[in-house]
Coordinates of C-alpha atoms in Angstrom, one line a residue:
X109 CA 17.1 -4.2 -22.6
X110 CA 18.4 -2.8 -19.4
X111 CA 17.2 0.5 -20.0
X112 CA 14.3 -0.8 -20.5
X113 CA 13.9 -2.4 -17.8
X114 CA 15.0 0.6 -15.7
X115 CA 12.2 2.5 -17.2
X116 CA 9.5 -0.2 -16.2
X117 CA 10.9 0.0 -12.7
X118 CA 10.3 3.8 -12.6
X119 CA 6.8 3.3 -14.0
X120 CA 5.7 0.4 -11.8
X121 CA 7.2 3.3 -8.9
X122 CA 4.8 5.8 -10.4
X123 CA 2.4 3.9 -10.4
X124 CA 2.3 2.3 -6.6
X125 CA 2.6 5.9 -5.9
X126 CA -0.8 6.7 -7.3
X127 CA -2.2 3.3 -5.8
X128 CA -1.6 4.6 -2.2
X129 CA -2.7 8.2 -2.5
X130 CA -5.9 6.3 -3.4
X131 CA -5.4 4.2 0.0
X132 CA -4.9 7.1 1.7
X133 CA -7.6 8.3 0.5
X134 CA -9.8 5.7 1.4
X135 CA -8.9 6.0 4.7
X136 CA -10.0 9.5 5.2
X137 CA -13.7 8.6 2.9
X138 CA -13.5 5.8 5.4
X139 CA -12.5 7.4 8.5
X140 CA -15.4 10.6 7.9
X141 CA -18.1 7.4 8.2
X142 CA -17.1 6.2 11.1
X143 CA -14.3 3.6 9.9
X144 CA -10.9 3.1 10.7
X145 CA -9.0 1.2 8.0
X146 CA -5.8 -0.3 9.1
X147 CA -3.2 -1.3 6.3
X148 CA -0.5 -3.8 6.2
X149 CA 2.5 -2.8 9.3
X150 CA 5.7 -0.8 8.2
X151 CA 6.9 0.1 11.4
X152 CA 9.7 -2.4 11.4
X153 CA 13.2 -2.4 8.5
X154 CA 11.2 -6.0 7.0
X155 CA 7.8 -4.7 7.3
X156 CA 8.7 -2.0 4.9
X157 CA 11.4 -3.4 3.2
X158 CA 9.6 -6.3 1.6
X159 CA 6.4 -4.1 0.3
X160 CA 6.1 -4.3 -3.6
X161 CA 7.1 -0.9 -4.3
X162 CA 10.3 -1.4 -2.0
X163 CA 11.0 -4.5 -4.2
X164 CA 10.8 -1.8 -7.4
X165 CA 13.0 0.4 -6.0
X166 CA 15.5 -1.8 -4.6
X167 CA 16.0 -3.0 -8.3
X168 CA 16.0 0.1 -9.8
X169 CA 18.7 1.3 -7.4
X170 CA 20.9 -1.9 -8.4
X171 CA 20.3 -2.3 -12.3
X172 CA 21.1 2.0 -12.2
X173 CA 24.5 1.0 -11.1
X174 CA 25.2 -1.9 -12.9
X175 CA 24.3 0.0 -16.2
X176 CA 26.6 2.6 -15.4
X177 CA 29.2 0.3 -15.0
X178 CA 28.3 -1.3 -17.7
X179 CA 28.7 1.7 -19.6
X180 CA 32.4 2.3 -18.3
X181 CA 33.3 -1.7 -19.0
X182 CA 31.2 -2.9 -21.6
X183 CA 32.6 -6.1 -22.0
X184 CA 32.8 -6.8 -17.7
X185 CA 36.4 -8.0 -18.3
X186 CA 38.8 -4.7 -16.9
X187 CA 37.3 -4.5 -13.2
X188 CA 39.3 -1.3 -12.7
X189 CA 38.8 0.4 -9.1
X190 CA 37.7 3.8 -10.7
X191 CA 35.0 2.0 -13.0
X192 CA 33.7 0.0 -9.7
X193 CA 33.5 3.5 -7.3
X194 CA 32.0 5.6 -10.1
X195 CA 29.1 3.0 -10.1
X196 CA 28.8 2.5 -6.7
X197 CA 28.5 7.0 -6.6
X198 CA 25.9 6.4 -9.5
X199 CA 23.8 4.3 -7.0
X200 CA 24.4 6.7 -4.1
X201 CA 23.2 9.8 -6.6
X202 CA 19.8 7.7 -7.3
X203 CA 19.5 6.5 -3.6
X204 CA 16.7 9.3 -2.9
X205 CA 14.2 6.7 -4.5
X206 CA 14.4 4.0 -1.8
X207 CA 14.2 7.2 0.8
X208 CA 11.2 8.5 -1.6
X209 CA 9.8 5.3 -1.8
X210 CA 10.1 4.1 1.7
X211 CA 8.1 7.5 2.9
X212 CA 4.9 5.7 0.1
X213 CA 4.9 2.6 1.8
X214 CA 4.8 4.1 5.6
X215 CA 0.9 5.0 5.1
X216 CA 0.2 4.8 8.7
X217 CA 3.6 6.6 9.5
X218 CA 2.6 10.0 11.0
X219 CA 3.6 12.3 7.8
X220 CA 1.5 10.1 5.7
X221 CA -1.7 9.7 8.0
X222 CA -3.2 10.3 11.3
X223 CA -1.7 7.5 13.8
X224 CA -4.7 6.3 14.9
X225 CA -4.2 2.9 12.9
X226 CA -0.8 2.5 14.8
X227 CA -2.5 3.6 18.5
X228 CA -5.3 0.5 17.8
X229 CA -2.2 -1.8 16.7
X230 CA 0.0 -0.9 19.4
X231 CA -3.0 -1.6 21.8
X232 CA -3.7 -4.8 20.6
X233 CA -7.3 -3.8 20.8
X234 CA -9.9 -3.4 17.5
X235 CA -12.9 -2.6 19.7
X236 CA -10.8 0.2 21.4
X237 CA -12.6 2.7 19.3
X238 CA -15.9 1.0 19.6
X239 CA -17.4 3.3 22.7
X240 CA -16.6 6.1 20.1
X241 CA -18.6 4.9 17.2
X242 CA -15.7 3.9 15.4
X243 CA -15.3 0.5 13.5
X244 CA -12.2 -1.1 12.5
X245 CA -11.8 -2.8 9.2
X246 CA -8.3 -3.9 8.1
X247 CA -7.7 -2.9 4.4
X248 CA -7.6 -6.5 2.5
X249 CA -10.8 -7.0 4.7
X250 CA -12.4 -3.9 3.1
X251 CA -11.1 -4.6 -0.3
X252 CA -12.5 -8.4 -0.5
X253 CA -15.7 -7.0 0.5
X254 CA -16.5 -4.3 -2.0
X255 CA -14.5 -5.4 -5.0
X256 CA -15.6 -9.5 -4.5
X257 CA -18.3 -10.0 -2.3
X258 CA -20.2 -7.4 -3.2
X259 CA -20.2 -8.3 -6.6
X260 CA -22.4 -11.3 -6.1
X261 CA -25.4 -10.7 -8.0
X262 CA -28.0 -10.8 -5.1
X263 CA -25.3 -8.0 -3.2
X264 CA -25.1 -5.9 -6.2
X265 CA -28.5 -5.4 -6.1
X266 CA -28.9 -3.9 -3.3
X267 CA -28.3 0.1 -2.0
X268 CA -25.4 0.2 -0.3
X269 CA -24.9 1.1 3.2
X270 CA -22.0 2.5 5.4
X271 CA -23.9 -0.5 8.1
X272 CA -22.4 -2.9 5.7
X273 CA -18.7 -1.8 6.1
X274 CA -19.7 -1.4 9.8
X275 CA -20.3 -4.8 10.3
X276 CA -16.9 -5.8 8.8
X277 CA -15.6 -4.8 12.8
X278 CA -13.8 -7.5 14.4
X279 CA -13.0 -9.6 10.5
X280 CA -9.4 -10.6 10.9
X281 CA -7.0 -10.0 7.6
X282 CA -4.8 -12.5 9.3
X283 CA -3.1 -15.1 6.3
X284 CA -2.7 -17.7 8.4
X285 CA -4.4 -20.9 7.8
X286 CA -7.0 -18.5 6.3
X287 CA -8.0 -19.8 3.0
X288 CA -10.4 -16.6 2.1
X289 CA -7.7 -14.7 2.3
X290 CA -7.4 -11.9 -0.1
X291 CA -4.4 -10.2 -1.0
X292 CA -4.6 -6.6 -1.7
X293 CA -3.4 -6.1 -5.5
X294 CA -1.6 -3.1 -6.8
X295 CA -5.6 -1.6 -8.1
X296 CA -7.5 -1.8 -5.1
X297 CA -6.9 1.8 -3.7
X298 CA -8.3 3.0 -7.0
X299 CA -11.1 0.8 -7.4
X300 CA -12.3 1.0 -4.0
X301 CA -12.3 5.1 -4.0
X302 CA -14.0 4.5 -7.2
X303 CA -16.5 2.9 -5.3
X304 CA -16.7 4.8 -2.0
X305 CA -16.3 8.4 -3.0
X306 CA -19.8 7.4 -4.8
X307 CA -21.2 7.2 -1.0
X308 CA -18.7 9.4 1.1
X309 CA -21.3 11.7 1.7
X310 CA -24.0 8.8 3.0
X311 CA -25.0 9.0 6.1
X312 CA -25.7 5.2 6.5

């Protein structure tokens, strides 16, 4: 059972790792039409620590060890000092996956994407890219548009346009108090450049 839950951990990994290339590349569709999507902050250790494929890691990291010493004291009831360091060097050999995993979750870090997300956070300032053509749309913002309200039958209807993510400028993806709110799930990277890469070449 603990193998197998190992294994799920290493697929859920896999798979958060495909969901943000497909945020990442919805940023760049996004970016080439005038947009700049910004994504949930990593820039601090509980930023990025608390993301859902940090949360994967973290327990693969600890059930690796605990299986290992599991293996070396099946029955939990010697405790020897050898059996205790061998699993804590177990851990240390699979620690590469929180490192791994830490560099998927920084999508606005530098080796990831360009920084321009981080220079409109660290100014405080969505509309500092407005004189440049450039709209800013957070990514839950974005993703509540074309995968819910776009889906209302009236919306669906009609031809898209890049106006319509446009006029998304200035929506807050604050939580707070905010009812509407929409958290991004674990799919919405690859449903929205399911959608987008459809129009990428659009011109409005």
């Amino acid at each position: 059972a603990y193998v197998a839950i190992e294994l799920a951990m290493i697929a859920m990994i896999a798979w958060c790792a495909v969901e943000y290339g497909h945020r990442r590349a919805v940023w760049f569709i996004c970016i080439a039409r005038g947009v700049c999507v910004t994504f949930e902050k990593t820039e601090g250790f509980r930023a990025w620590a608390t993301r859902a494929p940090m949360t994967f890691a973290i327990v693969f990291v600890a059930l690796h060890g605990f299986i290992t010493y599991l293996g070396l004291d099946p029955t939990l009831s010697k405790g020897e000092l050898a059996d205790i360091l061998l699993a804590v060097l177990s851990i240390l050999a699979v620690m590469f996956v929180l490192l791994m995993t830490k560099n998927l979750c920084d999508i606005e870090g530098a080796n990831a994407l360009l920084t321009v997300p981080m220079f409109v956070y660290f100014f405080d300032d969505d509309d500092i890219l407005v004189e440049r053509g450039f709209a800013t749309v957070p990514f839950a913002v974005l993703a509540k548009y074309v995968l819910i309200d776009r889906k209302d039958e009236k919306m669906a209807l009609q031809k898209f346009s890049w106006n319509e993510i446009h006029a998304l400028h200035g929506e807050s993806a604050n939580t707070d108090g905010d009812s509407a709110y929409r958290r991004p799930t674990l799919i919405d990277g690859i449903r929205l450049v399911a959608f987008l890469k459809i129009y990428k070449d659009l011109e409005s």
